[in-house]
Amino acid sequence: MARTAEHLIEQAQKDNMAYELVQSLTTEIGPRLAGTSAEARARNWAINKLELLGFENVHVESFEVPVWLRGRERARIVSPFPQPLRITALGGSTSTGEHGVEGEVVGFPSLDSLIEADPARVEGKIVFVDEVMARKRDGSGYGVAVQKRLRTAYVAQQLGAIAALIRSVGTSSHRFPHTGQMRPLSDSAGKRGVPMAALSAPDADQLSRVLSYGGPVVVHLLVTSEVRAPAQSGNVIAEIRGRDSPEEIVLAGAHLDSWDLGTGAVDDGAGVGIVIAASRLLLEHLPEAPRRTIRLVLFGSEEVGFVGARDYSERYSAELPQHIVAAESDFGAGDIWRFDTRFPAEQLPYATEIARILSPLDIVRGNNTAYGGPDLRYMRESGVPVITLLQDGTDYFDLHHTPDDTLDKIGPDDLHQNVAAWAAFLYLAAETEVYFRDAEAASVTGTP
Ligand SMILES: [Zn+2]
């Protein structure tokens, strides 16, 4: 098995399919916001590609999703130093109406300081949360920073504010605001929050400087948006059916939807390209299918609250115990540098074996508390073992959810290492007799 995995790794070095797929998806479909006709075209795109490449059981699993559409968005400092600000509305934001709102800005260094604020300071005003996200290779700054995007509009509403601005959740110093979803409606007790927009980092710096003069700062904010009746979204499924134990699933995921500002190249066109190209290497280079089924899932409506992930977990709830292991590629196009697992202790020796095979790709063995990926959250919670082939995310949040997330940020050779690691992992996980789940069911006879 190790030799076959090494052979797949070699083949991946000269395989440009992942890049070709990202190019095709971002050019022929472009932005593909959840629930829109563009997302539907992306599903058709995926079905055509997957059938053409020889996958089995290629189909769409449909579900509905509420549709939020961006309208106009504009902001300016009215006084003391009149000038425009670059903003973008956050997904789910309410509308200010065509005339916008105008109010004095109250700045807060963090979401926590807003939560603790005296309502008298905030009432009738525009709040500005200026928390800065940390740049980290493993992307761990995001989990902290994203809280302000999820919650500020609701906290501000509770305190009587008329609108909210946040420093973009991102690490870019360019003048691109980062969009992204606010907390889903279902989690916010029917309240829809005040209209909320993100400032680009330089604009947040600017507003912060103006505030530091100490006098009142008045901003005019226009954000219009529209919520449409729930529309169709869906997950695209494709398989390499297992030759011995087809009911046992090794799941490889990515998400097909994107935000509306860029063309979704790093988020998550890259992941779509990587998992399809890696699985296709197995189809092409193995003399027969691996023992277990490899199931590709291209999730829909990830960006607006993991709607496809929830649909998958509910639809397959009875089969989740036969999901042997799951992984998702949703962190851009950087090289993989760490292999994390979430296996029972008994299965860790096999994780070490996989790590050994991946080590020539400059991948180190990581921890046993793998996150897996955003679309695996419900599976992970229900006990499906997950792994993370963790990419270098140092620059990922410069592009994430901005108009600058476009194909030119990925080089034709950038995805080779990712495809190599994914192909090797999928093959090893699908071929081994090791059962990643628990001690009783485990068979430790398999060696890679
Ligand atoms: Zn993503």
CSV table of C-alpha atoms and ligand atoms in Angstrom, one decimal:
chain,number,residue,atom,x,y,z
A,1,MET,CA,0.0,0.0,0.0
A,2,ALA,CA,2.8,2.4,0.8
A,3,ARG,CA,4.3,1.9,-2.6
A,4,THR,CA,1.0,2.6,-4.3
A,5,ALA,CA,0.6,5.8,-2.3
A,6,GLU,CA,4.1,6.9,-3.3
A,7,HIS,CA,3.2,6.2,-6.9
A,8,LEU,CA,0.1,8.4,-6.6
A,9,ILE,CA,2.3,11.2,-5.0
A,10,GLU,CA,4.7,11.0,-8.0
A,11,GLN,CA,1.8,11.2,-10.5
A,12,ALA,CA,0.3,14.2,-8.8
A,13,GLN,CA,3.5,16.3,-9.4
A,14,LYS,CA,2.7,16.4,-13.1
A,15,ASP,CA,-1.0,16.7,-12.9
A,16,ASN,CA,-2.6,20.1,-13.6
A,17,MET,CA,-6.2,19.0,-13.3
A,18,ALA,CA,-6.9,20.8,-10.0
A,19,TYR,CA,-5.8,24.1,-11.5
A,20,GLU,CA,-7.8,23.4,-14.7
A,21,LEU,CA,-10.9,22.8,-12.6
A,22,VAL,CA,-10.5,26.0,-10.6
A,23,GLN,CA,-10.0,27.9,-13.8
A,24,SER,CA,-13.0,26.4,-15.4
A,25,LEU,CA,-15.3,27.0,-12.3
A,26,THR,CA,-14.2,30.5,-11.7
A,27,THR,CA,-14.3,31.5,-15.4
A,28,GLU,CA,-17.5,29.7,-16.5
A,29,ILE,CA,-19.5,30.3,-13.4
A,30,GLY,CA,-17.7,33.1,-11.4
A,31,PRO,CA,-19.4,34.1,-8.1
A,32,ARG,CA,-21.9,31.6,-6.9
A,33,LEU,CA,-23.8,32.8,-4.0
A,34,ALA,CA,-26.0,30.3,-2.1
A,35,GLY,CA,-29.5,29.8,-3.5
A,36,THR,CA,-28.9,31.8,-6.7
A,37,SER,CA,-29.0,30.7,-10.3
A,38,ALA,CA,-25.2,30.9,-10.4
A,39,GLU,CA,-25.0,28.3,-7.6
A,40,ALA,CA,-27.4,26.1,-9.6
A,41,ARG,CA,-25.1,26.5,-12.7
A,42,ALA,CA,-22.2,25.5,-10.5
A,43,ARG,CA,-24.0,22.3,-9.6
A,44,ASN,CA,-24.5,21.5,-13.3
A,45,TRP,CA,-20.9,22.3,-14.0
A,46,ALA,CA,-19.9,19.8,-11.3
A,47,ILE,CA,-22.2,17.1,-12.5
A,48,ASN,CA,-20.8,17.5,-16.1
A,49,LYS,CA,-17.2,17.4,-15.0
A,50,LEU,CA,-17.6,14.4,-12.6
A,51,GLU,CA,-19.5,12.3,-15.1
A,52,LEU,CA,-16.9,13.1,-17.8
A,53,LEU,CA,-14.1,12.1,-15.4
A,54,GLY,CA,-15.7,8.7,-14.8
A,55,PHE,CA,-17.1,8.9,-11.3
A,56,GLU,CA,-20.1,6.8,-10.3
A,57,ASN,CA,-23.4,7.7,-8.6
A,58,VAL,CA,-23.1,11.4,-9.7
A,59,HIS,CA,-26.1,13.3,-8.5
A,60,VAL,CA,-27.5,16.4,-6.7
A,61,GLU,CA,-29.2,16.3,-3.3
A,62,SER,CA,-31.4,19.3,-3.1
A,63,PHE,CA,-32.5,21.4,-0.2
A,64,GLU,CA,-33.8,24.9,0.3
A,65,VAL,CA,-32.0,27.9,1.6
A,66,PRO,CA,-33.1,31.5,2.3
A,67,VAL,CA,-31.6,33.9,-0.2
A,68,TRP,CA,-30.0,37.2,0.9
A,69,LEU,CA,-29.0,39.6,-1.9
A,70,ARG,CA,-26.7,42.6,-1.6
A,71,GLY,CA,-28.0,45.9,-2.9
A,72,ARG,CA,-26.3,49.2,-2.7
A,73,GLU,CA,-23.6,50.0,-0.2
A,74,ARG,CA,-22.0,53.3,0.5
A,75,ALA,CA,-20.5,55.1,3.5
A,76,ARG,CA,-19.0,58.5,4.2
A,77,ILE,CA,-17.7,60.5,7.0
A,78,VAL,CA,-20.0,63.6,7.1
A,79,SER,CA,-18.0,65.5,9.8
A,80,PRO,CA,-15.5,66.6,10.9
A,81,PHE,CA,-13.5,65.5,7.9
A,82,PRO,CA,-15.9,64.7,5.0
A,83,GLN,CA,-14.7,61.8,2.8
A,84,PRO,CA,-15.9,58.4,1.5
A,85,LEU,CA,-15.3,55.1,3.3
A,86,ARG,CA,-15.0,51.7,1.5
A,87,ILE,CA,-17.4,49.2,3.0
A,88,THR,CA,-19.4,46.0,2.2
A,89,ALA,CA,-22.5,44.7,3.8
A,90,LEU,CA,-22.3,41.5,5.8
A,91,GLY,CA,-24.4,38.6,4.6
A,92,GLY,CA,-27.8,38.7,6.3
A,93,SER,CA,-27.6,42.5,7.0
A,94,THR,CA,-30.9,44.4,7.2
A,95,SER,CA,-31.4,47.5,5.0
A,96,THR,CA,-31.0,51.1,6.0
A,97,GLY,CA,-33.6,52.0,3.4
A,98,GLU,CA,-32.8,54.0,0.2
A,99,HIS,CA,-31.9,57.2,2.1
A,100,GLY,CA,-29.5,55.5,4.5
A,101,VAL,CA,-28.9,56.4,8.1
A,102,GLU,CA,-26.7,59.1,9.6
A,103,GLY,CA,-25.4,59.1,13.1
A,104,GLU,CA,-22.5,59.7,15.5
A,105,VAL,CA,-20.0,56.9,15.7
A,106,VAL,CA,-19.0,55.3,19.0
A,107,GLY,CA,-15.9,53.2,18.7
A,108,PHE,CA,-15.1,50.0,20.6
A,109,PRO,CA,-11.8,48.1,20.6
A,110,SER,CA,-13.5,44.7,20.8
A,111,LEU,CA,-16.8,42.9,20.7
A,112,ASP,CA,-16.5,42.3,24.4
A,113,SER,CA,-16.2,46.0,25.1
A,114,LEU,CA,-19.4,46.6,23.1
A,115,ILE,CA,-21.2,43.9,25.0
A,116,GLU,CA,-20.3,45.6,28.3
A,117,ALA,CA,-21.2,49.1,27.0
A,118,ASP,CA,-23.7,51.4,28.8
A,119,PRO,CA,-26.7,51.6,26.5
A,120,ALA,CA,-26.9,55.3,27.1
A,121,ARG,CA,-23.5,55.7,25.2
A,122,VAL,CA,-24.8,53.7,22.2
A,123,GLU,CA,-28.5,54.6,21.8
A,124,GLY,CA,-29.3,56.2,18.5
A,125,LYS,CA,-25.7,56.0,17.3
A,126,ILE,CA,-23.6,53.9,14.9
A,127,VAL,CA,-21.3,51.5,16.7
A,128,PHE,CA,-17.8,50.7,15.3
A,129,VAL,CA,-16.0,47.6,16.5
A,130,ASP,CA,-12.3,47.9,15.6
A,131,GLU,CA,-11.0,44.5,16.7
A,132,VAL,CA,-7.9,43.4,14.7
A,133,MET,CA,-7.5,39.8,13.5
A,134,ALA,CA,-4.1,38.1,14.1
A,135,ARG,CA,-2.3,36.7,11.1
A,136,LYS,CA,-1.4,33.0,11.8
A,137,ARG,CA,-0.2,30.1,9.7
A,138,ASP,CA,-2.9,27.8,11.0
A,139,GLY,CA,-5.6,30.4,10.6
A,140,SER,CA,-6.5,30.3,14.3
A,141,GLY,CA,-6.9,34.1,14.4
A,142,TYR,CA,-10.2,33.7,12.5
A,143,GLY,CA,-12.2,31.8,15.1
A,144,VAL,CA,-11.7,34.7,17.5
A,145,ALA,CA,-12.2,37.5,15.0
A,146,VAL,CA,-15.3,36.1,13.4
A,147,GLN,CA,-17.3,36.5,16.6
A,148,LYS,CA,-17.6,40.2,15.9
A,149,ARG,CA,-19.0,39.5,12.4
A,150,LEU,CA,-21.5,37.0,13.8
A,151,ARG,CA,-22.8,39.0,16.8
A,152,THR,CA,-22.2,42.8,16.5
A,153,ALA,CA,-25.5,43.6,14.6
A,154,TYR,CA,-27.5,41.9,17.3
A,155,VAL,CA,-25.6,43.3,20.3
A,156,ALA,CA,-25.9,46.7,18.7
A,157,GLN,CA,-29.6,46.3,18.2
A,158,GLN,CA,-30.1,45.3,21.8
A,159,LEU,CA,-28.2,48.4,23.0
A,160,GLY,CA,-30.4,50.7,20.8
A,161,ALA,CA,-27.8,51.5,18.1
A,162,ILE,CA,-29.1,52.4,14.6
A,163,ALA,CA,-26.3,50.7,12.6
A,164,ALA,CA,-23.0,48.9,13.0
A,165,LEU,CA,-19.6,49.0,11.3
A,166,ILE,CA,-16.8,46.5,11.9
A,167,ARG,CA,-13.2,46.4,10.9
A,168,SER,CA,-13.2,43.6,8.3
A,169,VAL,CA,-12.6,40.1,9.5
A,170,GLY,CA,-9.3,39.5,7.6
A,171,THR,CA,-5.6,40.3,7.5
A,172,SER,CA,-5.3,42.3,4.3
A,173,SER,CA,-3.9,45.8,4.3
A,174,HIS,CA,-5.5,46.5,0.9
A,175,ARG,CA,-8.6,48.5,0.5
A,176,PHE,CA,-10.9,45.5,0.1
A,177,PRO,CA,-13.7,45.1,2.7
A,178,HIS,CA,-14.3,41.4,3.6
A,179,THR,CA,-17.9,40.2,3.6
A,180,GLY,CA,-19.2,37.0,5.3
A,181,GLN,CA,-22.3,35.8,7.1
A,182,MET,CA,-23.7,37.3,10.3
A,183,ARG,CA,-25.2,34.8,12.7
A,184,PRO,CA,-28.0,33.0,10.9
A,185,LEU,CA,-31.5,34.2,11.6
A,186,SER,CA,-32.5,31.0,13.2
A,187,ASP,CA,-30.0,31.6,16.0
A,188,SER,CA,-31.0,35.1,16.8
A,189,ALA,CA,-34.4,34.8,18.4
A,190,GLY,CA,-36.2,36.4,15.4
A,191,LYS,CA,-34.2,39.7,15.7
A,192,ARG,CA,-32.6,40.6,12.5
A,193,GLY,CA,-30.0,43.0,13.9
A,194,VAL,CA,-29.2,46.6,12.8
A,195,PRO,CA,-27.8,47.2,9.3
A,196,MET,CA,-24.1,46.2,9.4
A,197,ALA,CA,-21.1,46.7,7.1
A,198,ALA,CA,-17.4,45.9,7.2
A,199,LEU,CA,-14.8,48.6,6.5
A,200,SER,CA,-11.6,47.7,4.7
A,201,ALA,CA,-8.6,47.7,7.0
A,202,PRO,CA,-7.3,51.1,5.8
A,203,ASP,CA,-10.7,52.6,6.2
A,204,ALA,CA,-11.0,51.2,9.7
A,205,ASP,CA,-7.6,52.8,10.4
A,206,GLN,CA,-8.8,56.1,9.0
A,207,LEU,CA,-12.1,56.1,11.0
A,208,SER,CA,-10.2,55.2,14.1
A,209,ARG,CA,-7.8,58.1,13.5
A,210,VAL,CA,-10.6,60.5,13.0
A,211,LEU,CA,-12.2,59.3,16.2
A,212,SER,CA,-8.9,59.8,18.1
A,213,TYR,CA,-9.3,63.6,17.6
A,214,GLY,CA,-11.9,63.3,20.3
A,215,GLY,CA,-14.8,65.3,18.9
A,216,PRO,CA,-18.1,63.9,17.5
A,217,VAL,CA,-17.7,61.9,14.2
A,218,VAL,CA,-20.8,61.6,12.1
A,219,VAL,CA,-21.1,58.9,9.4
A,220,HIS,CA,-23.7,58.4,6.7
A,221,LEU,CA,-24.3,54.7,5.9
A,222,LEU,CA,-26.4,53.3,3.1
A,223,VAL,CA,-26.9,49.5,2.9
A,224,THR,CA,-29.7,48.0,1.0
A,225,SER,CA,-30.4,44.3,0.9
A,226,GLU,CA,-33.2,41.9,-0.1
A,227,VAL,CA,-34.3,38.6,1.4
A,228,ARG,CA,-36.0,36.3,-1.1
A,229,ALA,CA,-38.2,33.3,-0.4
A,230,PRO,CA,-36.2,30.1,0.1
A,231,ALA,CA,-34.7,28.8,-3.1
A,232,GLN,CA,-33.1,25.6,-4.2
A,233,SER,CA,-29.5,24.8,-3.3
A,234,GLY,CA,-27.9,21.4,-3.1
A,235,ASN,CA,-24.9,19.2,-2.5
A,236,VAL,CA,-23.2,17.4,-5.4
A,237,ILE,CA,-22.2,13.8,-4.7
A,238,ALA,CA,-19.9,11.5,-6.7
A,239,GLU,CA,-18.3,8.2,-5.8
A,240,ILE,CA,-15.6,5.7,-6.5
A,241,ARG,CA,-17.5,2.6,-5.3
A,242,GLY,CA,-15.5,0.4,-3.0
A,243,ARG,CA,-14.7,-3.1,-4.4
A,244,ASP,CA,-15.1,-5.0,-1.1
A,245,SER,CA,-16.9,-2.8,1.4
A,246,PRO,CA,-18.8,-0.2,-0.6
A,247,GLU,CA,-21.0,0.6,2.4
A,248,GLU,CA,-17.9,2.0,4.2
A,249,ILE,CA,-17.4,5.7,3.3
A,250,VAL,CA,-14.2,7.7,3.1
A,251,LEU,CA,-15.6,11.2,2.6
A,252,ALA,CA,-13.7,14.0,0.8
A,253,GLY,CA,-15.4,17.4,0.9
A,254,ALA,CA,-15.2,21.0,-0.4
A,255,HIS,CA,-17.8,23.6,-0.9
A,256,LEU,CA,-19.2,24.8,-4.2
A,257,ASP,CA,-20.8,28.0,-3.2
A,258,SER,CA,-18.9,31.3,-2.8
A,259,TRP,CA,-19.4,34.9,-1.7
A,260,ASP,CA,-20.6,37.3,-4.3
A,261,LEU,CA,-17.7,39.8,-4.4
A,262,GLY,CA,-14.9,37.7,-6.0
A,263,THR,CA,-15.0,34.5,-8.1
A,264,GLY,CA,-14.4,32.1,-5.2
A,265,ALA,CA,-11.0,30.9,-6.4
A,266,VAL,CA,-9.3,30.3,-3.0
A,267,ASP,CA,-12.7,30.0,-1.2
A,268,ASP,CA,-13.4,27.4,-2.2
A,269,GLY,CA,-12.7,26.8,-5.9
A,270,ALA,CA,-9.2,25.5,-4.9
A,271,GLY,CA,-10.8,22.9,-2.6
A,272,VAL,CA,-13.2,21.7,-5.3
A,273,GLY,CA,-10.3,21.3,-7.7
A,274,ILE,CA,-8.1,19.5,-5.1
A,275,VAL,CA,-10.5,16.9,-4.0
A,276,ILE,CA,-11.8,16.1,-7.5
A,277,ALA,CA,-8.3,15.9,-9.0
A,278,ALA,CA,-7.0,13.7,-6.1
A,279,SER,CA,-9.9,11.3,-6.5
A,280,ARG,CA,-9.5,11.2,-10.2
A,281,LEU,CA,-5.8,10.3,-9.9
A,282,LEU,CA,-7.1,7.1,-8.1
A,283,LEU,CA,-9.5,6.4,-10.9
A,284,GLU,CA,-6.7,6.8,-13.4
A,285,HIS,CA,-3.8,5.1,-11.7
A,286,LEU,CA,-5.2,2.2,-9.6
A,287,PRO,CA,-5.8,-1.1,-11.3
A,288,GLU,CA,-9.0,-1.5,-9.3
A,289,ALA,CA,-11.1,0.5,-7.0
A,290,PRO,CA,-10.0,0.7,-3.3
A,291,ARG,CA,-11.8,-1.6,-0.8
A,292,ARG,CA,-14.0,1.2,0.6
A,293,THR,CA,-16.1,3.8,-1.2
A,294,ILE,CA,-14.6,7.2,-1.7
A,295,ARG,CA,-17.4,9.7,-1.7
A,296,LEU,CA,-16.9,13.3,-2.9
A,297,VAL,CA,-19.3,15.8,-1.5
A,298,LEU,CA,-19.3,19.3,-3.0
A,299,PHE,CA,-21.4,21.1,-0.4
A,300,GLY,CA,-23.8,23.9,-1.3
A,301,SER,CA,-24.6,26.9,0.9
A,302,GLU,CA,-21.6,26.6,3.2
A,303,GLU,CA,-21.0,30.4,3.4
A,304,VAL,CA,-24.5,31.2,4.6
A,305,GLY,CA,-24.4,28.9,7.6
A,306,PHE,CA,-23.4,25.3,6.7
A,307,VAL,CA,-26.8,24.5,5.2
A,308,GLY,CA,-25.5,21.8,2.9
A,309,ALA,CA,-23.6,20.2,5.8
A,310,ARG,CA,-26.7,20.0,7.9
A,311,ASP,CA,-28.7,18.5,5.0
A,312,TYR,CA,-26.0,15.9,4.5
A,313,SER,CA,-25.8,14.9,8.1
A,314,GLU,CA,-29.6,14.6,8.4
A,315,ARG,CA,-30.1,12.8,5.1
A,316,TYR,CA,-27.3,10.2,6.0
A,317,SER,CA,-27.8,10.1,9.8
A,318,ALA,CA,-28.4,6.3,9.7
A,319,GLU,CA,-25.3,5.8,7.6
A,320,LEU,CA,-22.9,8.0,9.6
A,321,PRO,CA,-21.7,5.1,11.7
A,322,GLN,CA,-20.3,3.7,8.4
A,323,HIS,CA,-18.5,6.9,7.6
A,324,ILE,CA,-15.0,5.7,8.3
A,325,VAL,CA,-13.2,9.0,8.1
A,326,ALA,CA,-14.0,12.5,6.6
A,327,ALA,CA,-11.9,15.4,5.4
A,328,GLU,CA,-12.5,18.8,3.7
A,329,SER,CA,-10.3,21.1,1.7
A,330,ASP,CA,-11.5,24.7,2.4
A,331,PHE,CA,-8.5,26.8,3.2
A,332,GLY,CA,-7.2,28.1,-0.1
A,333,ALA,CA,-4.3,27.0,-2.3
A,334,GLY,CA,-1.3,27.0,0.1
A,335,ASP,CA,0.8,23.9,0.6
A,336,ILE,CA,-0.2,21.4,3.3
A,337,TRP,CA,2.2,21.4,6.2
A,338,ARG,CA,0.5,19.5,9.0
A,339,PHE,CA,-1.6,16.3,9.3
A,340,ASP,CA,-4.1,16.4,12.1
A,341,THR,CA,-6.4,13.6,13.1
A,342,ARG,CA,-9.3,12.9,15.4
A,343,PHE,CA,-9.0,9.2,15.9
A,344,PRO,CA,-9.5,6.9,18.9
A,345,ALA,CA,-6.2,6.3,20.7
A,346,GLU,CA,-6.0,2.8,19.4
A,347,GLN,CA,-5.9,4.0,15.8
A,348,LEU,CA,-3.0,6.5,16.3
A,349,PRO,CA,-0.3,4.1,15.1
A,350,TYR,CA,-2.0,4.1,11.7
A,351,ALA,CA,-2.0,7.9,11.7
A,352,THR,CA,1.7,7.7,12.3
A,353,GLU,CA,2.0,5.4,9.3
A,354,ILE,CA,0.1,7.8,7.1
A,355,ALA,CA,2.2,10.7,8.4
A,356,ARG,CA,5.3,8.8,7.5
A,357,ILE,CA,4.1,8.4,3.9
A,358,LEU,CA,3.2,12.1,3.7
A,359,SER,CA,6.5,13.3,5.2
A,360,PRO,CA,8.4,13.6,1.9
A,361,LEU,CA,5.8,16.3,1.0
A,362,ASP,CA,7.1,18.3,4.0
A,363,ILE,CA,4.0,17.5,6.0
A,364,VAL,CA,4.5,17.0,9.7
A,365,ARG,CA,2.4,15.0,12.1
A,366,GLY,CA,0.1,17.3,14.0
A,367,ASN,CA,-2.4,16.9,16.8
A,368,ASN,CA,-5.3,14.5,17.5
A,369,THR,CA,-7.9,17.2,17.8
A,370,ALA,CA,-8.5,17.8,14.1
A,371,TYR,CA,-11.2,20.3,13.1
A,372,GLY,CA,-11.8,18.6,9.8
A,373,GLY,CA,-13.5,21.5,8.0
A,374,PRO,CA,-16.6,23.7,8.3
A,375,ASP,CA,-18.9,21.3,6.5
A,376,LEU,CA,-17.9,18.4,8.7
A,377,ARG,CA,-19.1,20.0,11.9
A,378,TYR,CA,-22.2,17.9,12.3
A,379,MET,CA,-20.5,14.7,11.3
A,380,ARG,CA,-17.7,15.4,13.7
A,381,GLU,CA,-20.2,16.1,16.5
A,382,SER,CA,-21.9,12.8,15.8
A,383,GLY,CA,-18.6,10.9,16.1
A,384,VAL,CA,-17.3,10.5,12.5
A,385,PRO,CA,-13.5,10.5,12.7
A,386,VAL,CA,-12.1,13.5,10.8
A,387,ILE,CA,-8.6,14.6,9.6
A,388,THR,CA,-7.2,17.9,8.5
A,389,LEU,CA,-4.6,18.2,5.8
A,390,LEU,CA,-3.8,21.6,7.1
A,391,GLN,CA,-2.7,24.2,4.5
A,392,ASP,CA,-0.4,27.2,5.1
A,393,GLY,CA,-3.0,29.9,5.7
A,394,THR,CA,-0.7,32.8,6.4
A,395,ASP,CA,-2.1,34.8,3.5
A,396,TYR,CA,-5.5,33.2,3.2
A,397,PHE,CA,-7.3,35.8,5.1
A,398,ASP,CA,-5.9,38.6,2.8
A,399,LEU,CA,-8.2,37.3,0.1
A,400,HIS,CA,-11.0,35.5,2.0
A,401,HIS,CA,-14.5,36.9,1.1
A,402,THR,CA,-13.1,39.9,-0.8
A,403,PRO,CA,-13.4,41.0,-4.4
A,404,ASP,CA,-9.8,40.0,-4.7
A,405,ASP,CA,-10.5,36.3,-4.4
A,406,THR,CA,-9.8,35.6,-8.0
A,407,LEU,CA,-8.0,33.0,-10.1
A,408,ASP,CA,-4.7,35.0,-10.6
A,409,LYS,CA,-3.9,34.3,-6.9
A,410,ILE,CA,-3.3,30.6,-7.7
A,411,GLY,CA,-0.5,29.4,-9.9
A,412,PRO,CA,-0.8,26.5,-12.3
A,413,ASP,CA,1.7,24.4,-10.2
A,414,ASP,CA,0.5,25.6,-6.7
A,415,LEU,CA,-1.9,22.7,-6.2
A,416,HIS,CA,0.3,19.7,-7.0
A,417,GLN,CA,1.4,19.1,-3.4
A,418,ASN,CA,-2.2,19.3,-2.1
A,419,VAL,CA,-3.4,16.8,-4.8
A,420,ALA,CA,-0.5,14.5,-3.9
A,421,ALA,CA,-1.3,14.5,-0.2
A,422,TRP,CA,-5.0,14.1,-0.8
A,423,ALA,CA,-4.6,11.3,-3.3
A,424,ALA,CA,-2.3,9.4,-0.9
A,425,PHE,CA,-4.5,9.9,2.1
A,426,LEU,CA,-7.7,8.9,0.3
A,427,TYR,CA,-6.1,5.8,-1.1
A,428,LEU,CA,-4.7,4.7,2.2
A,429,ALA,CA,-7.9,5.4,4.1
A,430,ALA,CA,-10.0,3.6,1.6
A,431,GLU,CA,-7.7,0.6,1.1
A,432,THR,CA,-6.7,-0.2,4.7
A,433,GLU,CA,-8.6,-2.6,6.9
A,434,VAL,CA,-8.0,-0.3,9.9
A,435,TYR,CA,-11.3,0.9,11.2
A,436,PHE,CA,-10.8,4.4,12.5
A,437,ARG,CA,-13.8,4.5,14.7
A,438,ASP,CA,-13.5,2.7,18.0
A,439,ALA,CA,-11.6,-0.1,19.7
A,440,GLU,CA,-14.3,-2.9,19.5
A,441,ALA,CA,-14.7,-2.5,15.8
A,442,ALA,CA,-11.1,-2.0,15.1
A,443,SER,CA,-9.0,-4.3,13.0
A,444,VAL,CA,-5.4,-3.5,13.4
A,445,THR,CA,-4.2,-6.1,10.9
A,446,GLY,CA,-3.9,-3.6,8.1
A,447,THR,CA,-0.6,-1.9,7.4
A,448,PRO,CA,-0.2,0.7,4.8
B,1,ZN,ZN,-14.9,28.3,2.5
